[in-house]
CSV table of C-alpha atoms and ligand atoms in Angstrom, one decimal:
chain,number,residue,atom,x,y,z
C,1,MET,CA,64.2,-8.9,141.4
C,2,SER,CA,63.1,-8.9,145.0
C,3,LYS,CA,62.7,-12.2,146.8
C,4,VAL,CA,59.2,-13.6,147.6
C,5,ALA,CA,58.5,-14.7,151.2
C,6,LEU,CA,55.6,-16.6,152.7
C,7,VAL,CA,54.9,-16.2,156.4
C,8,THR,CA,52.3,-18.5,157.9
C,9,GLY,CA,50.0,-17.3,160.6
C,10,ALA,CA,50.9,-13.7,159.8
C,11,ASN,CA,47.6,-11.9,160.7
C,12,ARG,CA,48.8,-11.3,164.3
C,13,GLY,CA,51.5,-11.7,166.8
C,14,ILE,CA,55.1,-12.6,165.8
C,15,GLY,CA,54.0,-13.6,162.3
C,16,PHE,CA,52.6,-10.2,161.7
C,17,ALA,CA,55.8,-8.5,162.9
C,18,ILE,CA,58.0,-10.8,160.7
C,19,ALA,CA,55.8,-10.1,157.6
C,20,CYS,CA,56.1,-6.3,158.3
C,21,GLU,CA,59.8,-6.4,158.8
C,22,LEU,CA,60.5,-8.5,155.7
C,23,ALA,CA,58.4,-6.1,153.6
C,24,LYS,CA,60.3,-3.1,155.0
C,25,ARG,CA,63.5,-4.9,153.9
C,26,GLY,CA,62.2,-5.0,150.3
C,27,LEU,CA,60.9,-8.6,150.1
C,28,ARG,CA,57.5,-9.2,148.4
C,29,VAL,CA,55.6,-10.8,151.3
C,30,LEU,CA,52.7,-13.2,151.2
C,31,ALA,CA,50.9,-13.4,154.6
C,32,GLY,CA,49.3,-16.8,155.3
C,33,VAL,CA,46.0,-16.4,157.1
C,34,ARG,CA,43.5,-19.1,157.8
C,35,SER,CA,40.3,-17.6,156.5
C,36,SER,CA,39.1,-15.0,154.0
C,37,GLU,CA,37.6,-12.9,156.9
C,38,ARG,CA,41.0,-12.8,158.6
C,39,ALA,CA,42.6,-12.0,155.2
C,40,ALA,CA,40.5,-8.8,154.8
C,41,GLU,CA,41.3,-7.8,158.4
C,42,ALA,CA,45.0,-8.5,158.0
C,43,ALA,CA,45.1,-6.5,154.7
C,44,ALA,CA,43.7,-3.5,156.6
C,45,ASN,CA,46.2,-3.9,159.4
C,46,PHE,CA,49.2,-4.2,157.0
C,47,THR,CA,48.1,-1.1,155.2
C,48,LYS,CA,47.7,0.7,158.6
C,49,ALA,CA,51.3,-0.5,159.4
C,50,GLY,CA,52.5,1.2,156.2
C,51,VAL,CA,53.7,-2.0,154.5
C,52,SER,CA,52.7,-3.8,151.3
C,53,VAL,CA,51.9,-7.4,152.2
C,54,MET,CA,49.5,-9.7,150.4
C,55,PRO,CA,47.3,-12.0,152.4
C,56,VAL,CA,46.8,-15.5,151.2
C,57,VAL,CA,44.2,-17.8,152.7
C,58,LEU,CA,46.2,-20.8,154.0
C,59,ASP,CA,45.1,-23.1,156.8
C,60,VAL,CA,48.2,-25.1,157.7
C,61,ALA,CA,46.1,-27.6,159.6
C,62,ASP,CA,44.5,-28.6,156.2
C,63,ALA,CA,47.7,-30.1,154.8
C,64,ALA,CA,46.0,-31.6,151.8
C,65,THR,CA,45.2,-28.1,150.4
C,66,ILE,CA,48.7,-26.7,150.9
C,67,PRO,CA,50.3,-27.7,147.6
C,68,GLU,CA,47.5,-26.2,145.5
C,69,VAL,CA,47.3,-23.0,147.5
C,70,LEU,CA,51.0,-22.5,147.3
C,71,ALA,CA,51.1,-23.3,143.6
C,72,ARG,CA,48.4,-20.7,143.0
C,73,ALA,CA,50.2,-18.1,145.1
C,74,ALA,CA,53.5,-18.7,143.3
C,75,VAL,CA,51.8,-18.2,139.9
C,76,ALA,CA,50.1,-15.0,141.2
C,77,SER,CA,53.4,-13.6,142.6
C,78,ALA,CA,56.5,-15.5,141.7
C,79,PRO,CA,58.2,-18.6,143.1
C,80,ILE,CA,58.5,-18.5,146.8
C,81,ASP,CA,62.1,-18.1,148.0
C,82,VAL,CA,61.6,-17.7,151.7
C,83,LEU,CA,59.3,-19.7,153.9
C,84,VAL,CA,58.6,-18.8,157.5
C,85,ASN,CA,56.6,-21.5,159.3
C,86,ASN,CA,55.3,-19.4,162.1
C,87,ALA,CA,51.7,-20.6,162.6
C,88,ALA,CA,51.1,-22.7,165.7
C,89,ILE,CA,48.7,-23.5,168.4
C,90,MET,CA,49.1,-24.2,172.1
C,91,ILE,CA,45.9,-25.9,173.3
C,92,ASP,CA,47.1,-27.9,176.3
C,93,GLY,CA,44.7,-25.8,178.4
C,94,PRO,CA,44.9,-22.9,180.9
C,95,GLY,CA,46.7,-25.1,183.4
C,96,GLY,CA,49.3,-26.0,180.7
C,97,PHE,CA,52.3,-25.9,183.0
C,98,ASP,CA,50.6,-28.7,185.1
C,99,ALA,CA,48.9,-30.5,182.1
C,100,SER,CA,49.6,-34.2,182.3
C,101,LEU,CA,50.6,-36.4,179.4
C,102,PHE,CA,48.5,-39.1,181.0
C,103,GLU,CA,45.3,-37.0,180.9
C,104,MET,CA,45.9,-35.5,177.4
C,105,THR,CA,43.3,-36.4,174.9
C,106,ASP,CA,44.1,-37.7,171.4
C,107,ASP,CA,42.1,-34.7,170.0
C,108,VAL,CA,44.5,-32.2,171.6
C,109,LEU,CA,47.5,-34.1,170.5
C,110,ARG,CA,46.2,-34.6,166.9
C,111,ARG,CA,45.1,-31.0,166.5
C,112,THR,CA,48.4,-29.6,167.8
C,113,TRP,CA,50.4,-31.8,165.6
C,114,GLU,CA,48.3,-31.0,162.5
C,115,THR,CA,49.1,-27.3,162.9
C,116,ASN,CA,52.6,-27.4,164.4
C,117,VAL,CA,54.1,-30.4,162.7
C,118,LEU,CA,52.2,-31.6,159.7
C,119,GLY,CA,51.6,-28.1,158.5
C,120,PRO,CA,55.3,-27.1,158.4
C,121,ALA,CA,56.2,-30.5,156.9
C,122,ALA,CA,53.6,-29.9,154.1
C,123,THR,CA,54.8,-26.3,153.3
C,124,MET,CA,58.5,-27.5,153.2
C,125,ARG,CA,57.5,-30.4,151.0
C,126,ALA,CA,55.6,-28.1,148.7
C,127,LEU,CA,58.3,-25.4,148.5
C,128,VAL,CA,61.8,-26.7,149.2
C,129,PRO,CA,62.3,-28.9,146.0
C,130,GLY,CA,61.6,-25.7,144.0
C,131,MET,CA,64.1,-23.7,146.0
C,132,ILE,CA,66.7,-26.4,145.4
C,133,ALA,CA,65.9,-26.5,141.7
C,134,ARG,CA,66.2,-22.6,141.5
C,135,GLY,CA,69.4,-22.7,143.7
C,136,TYR,CA,68.2,-20.4,146.4
C,137,GLY,CA,65.9,-20.7,149.5
C,138,ARG,CA,65.6,-19.8,153.2
C,139,VAL,CA,63.3,-21.7,155.6
C,140,VAL,CA,62.7,-20.6,159.1
C,141,ASN,CA,60.7,-22.8,161.5
C,142,LEU,CA,59.4,-21.1,164.7
C,143,SER,CA,60.0,-23.4,167.5
C,144,SER,CA,60.4,-22.7,171.2
C,145,ARG,CA,62.6,-23.4,174.3
C,146,ALA,CA,59.6,-25.6,175.1
C,147,GLY,CA,60.8,-28.0,172.4
C,148,GLN,CA,64.4,-28.4,173.8
C,149,MET,CA,65.1,-32.0,174.5
C,150,SER,CA,67.9,-30.9,176.9
C,151,GLY,CA,65.3,-28.9,178.9
C,152,MET,CA,62.3,-31.2,178.5
C,153,TRP,CA,60.1,-31.2,181.6
C,154,ARG,CA,56.4,-31.8,182.4
C,155,GLY,CA,53.6,-29.5,181.2
C,156,PHE,CA,52.3,-28.5,177.8
C,157,PRO,CA,52.8,-32.1,176.6
C,158,ALA,CA,51.2,-31.7,173.1
C,159,TYR,CA,52.9,-28.4,172.4
C,160,ARG,CA,56.3,-29.3,173.7
C,161,ALA,CA,56.4,-32.6,171.8
C,162,SER,CA,55.2,-30.8,168.6
C,163,LYS,CA,58.1,-28.3,168.9
C,164,ALA,CA,60.6,-31.1,169.5
C,165,ALA,CA,59.3,-32.8,166.4
C,166,LEU,CA,59.6,-29.6,164.4
C,167,ASN,CA,63.2,-29.3,165.5
C,168,ALA,CA,63.8,-32.8,164.3
C,169,LEU,CA,62.1,-32.1,160.9
C,170,THR,CA,64.3,-29.1,160.6
C,171,ARG,CA,67.5,-31.1,161.1
C,172,ILE,CA,66.4,-33.8,158.6
C,173,ALA,CA,65.4,-31.2,156.0
C,174,ALA,CA,68.6,-29.2,156.5
C,175,ALA,CA,70.7,-32.4,156.0
C,176,GLU,CA,68.9,-33.1,152.8
C,177,VAL,CA,69.5,-29.7,151.3
C,178,GLU,CA,73.1,-29.7,152.4
C,179,THR,CA,73.9,-32.4,149.9
C,180,SER,CA,72.2,-30.5,147.0
C,181,GLY,CA,74.8,-27.9,146.7
C,182,ALA,CA,72.1,-25.2,146.3
C,183,ASP,CA,72.1,-22.1,148.5
C,184,VAL,CA,69.2,-23.3,150.6
C,185,LYS,CA,69.2,-23.0,154.3
C,186,ILE,CA,66.7,-24.4,156.8
C,187,ASN,CA,66.9,-23.4,160.4
C,188,VAL,CA,64.7,-23.3,163.5
C,189,CYS,CA,64.5,-20.7,166.2
C,190,SER,CA,63.0,-19.7,169.5
C,191,PRO,CA,61.6,-16.1,169.5
C,192,GLY,CA,61.9,-15.8,173.3
C,193,TRP,CA,58.9,-15.1,175.5
C,194,VAL,CA,56.8,-12.6,173.5
C,195,ARG,CA,53.6,-10.6,174.3
C,196,THR,CA,51.1,-12.2,172.0
C,197,GLU,CA,47.9,-14.1,172.5
C,198,MET,CA,50.0,-17.2,173.0
C,199,GLY,CA,52.7,-15.6,175.1
C,200,GLY,CA,50.4,-13.5,177.3
C,201,THR,CA,50.6,-10.0,178.6
C,202,GLU,CA,53.4,-10.7,181.1
C,203,ALA,CA,55.9,-11.7,178.5
C,204,GLU,CA,59.1,-9.7,178.3
C,205,ARG,CA,59.4,-9.1,174.6
C,206,SER,CA,57.4,-7.2,172.0
C,207,PRO,CA,56.4,-9.0,168.8
C,208,GLY,CA,59.0,-6.9,166.9
C,209,GLN,CA,61.7,-8.2,169.3
C,210,GLY,CA,60.4,-11.7,168.8
C,211,ALA,CA,60.7,-11.3,165.0
C,212,GLU,CA,64.4,-10.3,165.1
C,213,THR,CA,65.9,-13.8,165.0
C,214,PRO,CA,63.4,-15.2,162.4
C,215,VAL,CA,64.0,-12.2,160.1
C,216,TRP,CA,67.8,-12.7,160.5
C,217,LEU,CA,67.4,-16.4,159.5
C,218,ALA,CA,65.1,-15.5,156.6
C,219,THR,CA,67.6,-13.1,155.1
C,220,LEU,CA,70.9,-15.0,155.8
C,221,ASP,CA,73.8,-14.6,153.4
C,222,ARG,CA,75.2,-17.6,151.6
C,223,ASP,CA,77.8,-18.2,154.3
C,224,GLY,CA,75.1,-18.3,157.0
C,225,PRO,CA,74.2,-21.5,159.0
C,226,ASN,CA,72.1,-24.4,157.9
C,227,GLY,CA,70.3,-26.9,160.3
C,228,GLY,CA,70.8,-24.8,163.5
C,229,PHE,CA,68.6,-23.9,166.4
C,230,PHE,CA,68.8,-20.2,167.5
C,231,GLU,CA,67.6,-17.6,169.9
C,232,ASP,CA,68.8,-14.0,169.8
C,233,LYS,CA,70.8,-15.0,166.7
C,234,LYS,CA,72.9,-17.4,168.8
C,235,PRO,CA,72.9,-21.2,168.9
C,236,LEU,CA,70.5,-22.8,171.4
C,237,ALA,CA,71.0,-26.3,172.9
C,238,TRP,CA,68.8,-28.9,171.3
M,1,NAP,N1,54.7,-15.9,172.1
M,1,NAP,C1,55.7,-16.6,172.7
M,1,NAP,O1,56.1,-16.3,173.8
M,1,NAP,C2,56.3,-17.7,171.9
M,1,NAP,C3,57.4,-18.4,172.6
M,1,NAP,C4,58.0,-19.4,171.9
M,1,NAP,C5,57.6,-19.8,170.6
M,1,NAP,N2,56.6,-19.1,170.0
M,1,NAP,C6,56.2,-19.5,168.7
M,1,NAP,O2,56.2,-18.4,167.8
M,1,NAP,C7,55.2,-18.6,166.8
M,1,NAP,C8,54.2,-17.4,166.8
M,1,NAP,O3,53.6,-17.4,168.1
M,1,NAP,P1,52.7,-16.1,168.6
M,1,NAP,O4,53.0,-15.9,170.0
M,1,NAP,O5,52.7,-15.0,167.6
M,1,NAP,O6,51.2,-16.9,168.5
M,1,NAP,P2,49.8,-16.3,168.4
M,1,NAP,O7,49.7,-14.9,168.9
M,1,NAP,O8,48.9,-17.3,169.1
M,1,NAP,O9,49.5,-16.3,166.8
M,1,NAP,C9,49.5,-17.5,166.2
M,1,NAP,C10,49.2,-17.3,164.7
M,1,NAP,O10,49.2,-18.6,164.0
M,1,NAP,C11,47.9,-18.6,163.3
M,1,NAP,N3,47.4,-20.0,163.2
M,1,NAP,C12,47.1,-20.9,164.1
M,1,NAP,N4,46.6,-22.0,163.5
M,1,NAP,C13,46.7,-21.8,162.2
M,1,NAP,C14,46.3,-22.5,161.1
M,1,NAP,N5,45.8,-23.8,161.2
M,1,NAP,N6,46.6,-22.0,159.8
M,1,NAP,C15,47.1,-20.8,159.7
M,1,NAP,N7,47.4,-20.0,160.7
M,1,NAP,C16,47.2,-20.5,161.9
M,1,NAP,C17,47.0,-17.7,164.1
M,1,NAP,O11,45.9,-17.4,163.3
M,1,NAP,P3,44.4,-17.1,163.9
M,1,NAP,O12,44.4,-15.6,164.2
M,1,NAP,O13,43.5,-17.5,162.7
M,1,NAP,O14,44.2,-17.9,165.1
M,1,NAP,C18,47.9,-16.6,164.4
M,1,NAP,O15,48.1,-15.7,163.3
M,1,NAP,C19,54.5,-19.9,167.1
M,1,NAP,O16,55.2,-20.9,166.3
M,1,NAP,C20,54.8,-20.1,168.5
M,1,NAP,O17,54.8,-21.5,168.9
M,1,NAP,C21,55.9,-18.1,170.6
């Protein structure tokens, strides 16, 4: 029986590339998209890409709806074995590199954390206990070098802090599953600098290249890592 994967924010960018690659590897893939209009558009784009991927309307900023949406998706397909928390926003503004923490509004901080932190926390909460109970699961959280505490610097305050928080959540969740004895692995990664709406046109990598490490972590063998931070399939400093 093929594994079932959910990729959030999969209608474009790195999420789209991850969903396509997992489908090519034989997983049954659910693509989280935040509205029904985007679901229809995404379905057409997956067909055009030659893969079978099913869109599921899932707004990760609406954490209260996540348990019900995922429970329904699991009934329609099968329990979800692989979760890729890819959806994120970076709304620190066009001058993000110079954006000041002292000028940041609560609205920017709150909206960033709802999508980038509370969303992944809610999807993990909804899915990881079932993975532990069934004895298998893979969770991949998409973070960034921007979230490295060892390289923390000014700029993009809401986004950077949200990714550092996601890194912390990953470590905590991984430590919890470690003691369960189940073959469940929770890791976080940086995709590198990727040509997407978020990364911009100057970025060095294609979405397919950005998807390589997340796909590797989503398909790890039993002897693979748990609780790590990776880029290019190699450990990255926290
Ligand atoms: N690109 C880079 O250089 C880079 C570098 C480091 C880390 N990353 C990380 O890699 C991941 C993917 O980035 P990307 O470059 O592909 O970003 P992107 O092009 O901006 O795409 C983001 C995706 O997330 C979705 N999304 C945003 N808010 C959502 C919500 N509330 N519910 C559901 N989906 C939502 C977007 O959907 P809509 O179409 O509806 O907006 C879109 O599909 C992110 O976690 C990002 O932080 C990217």
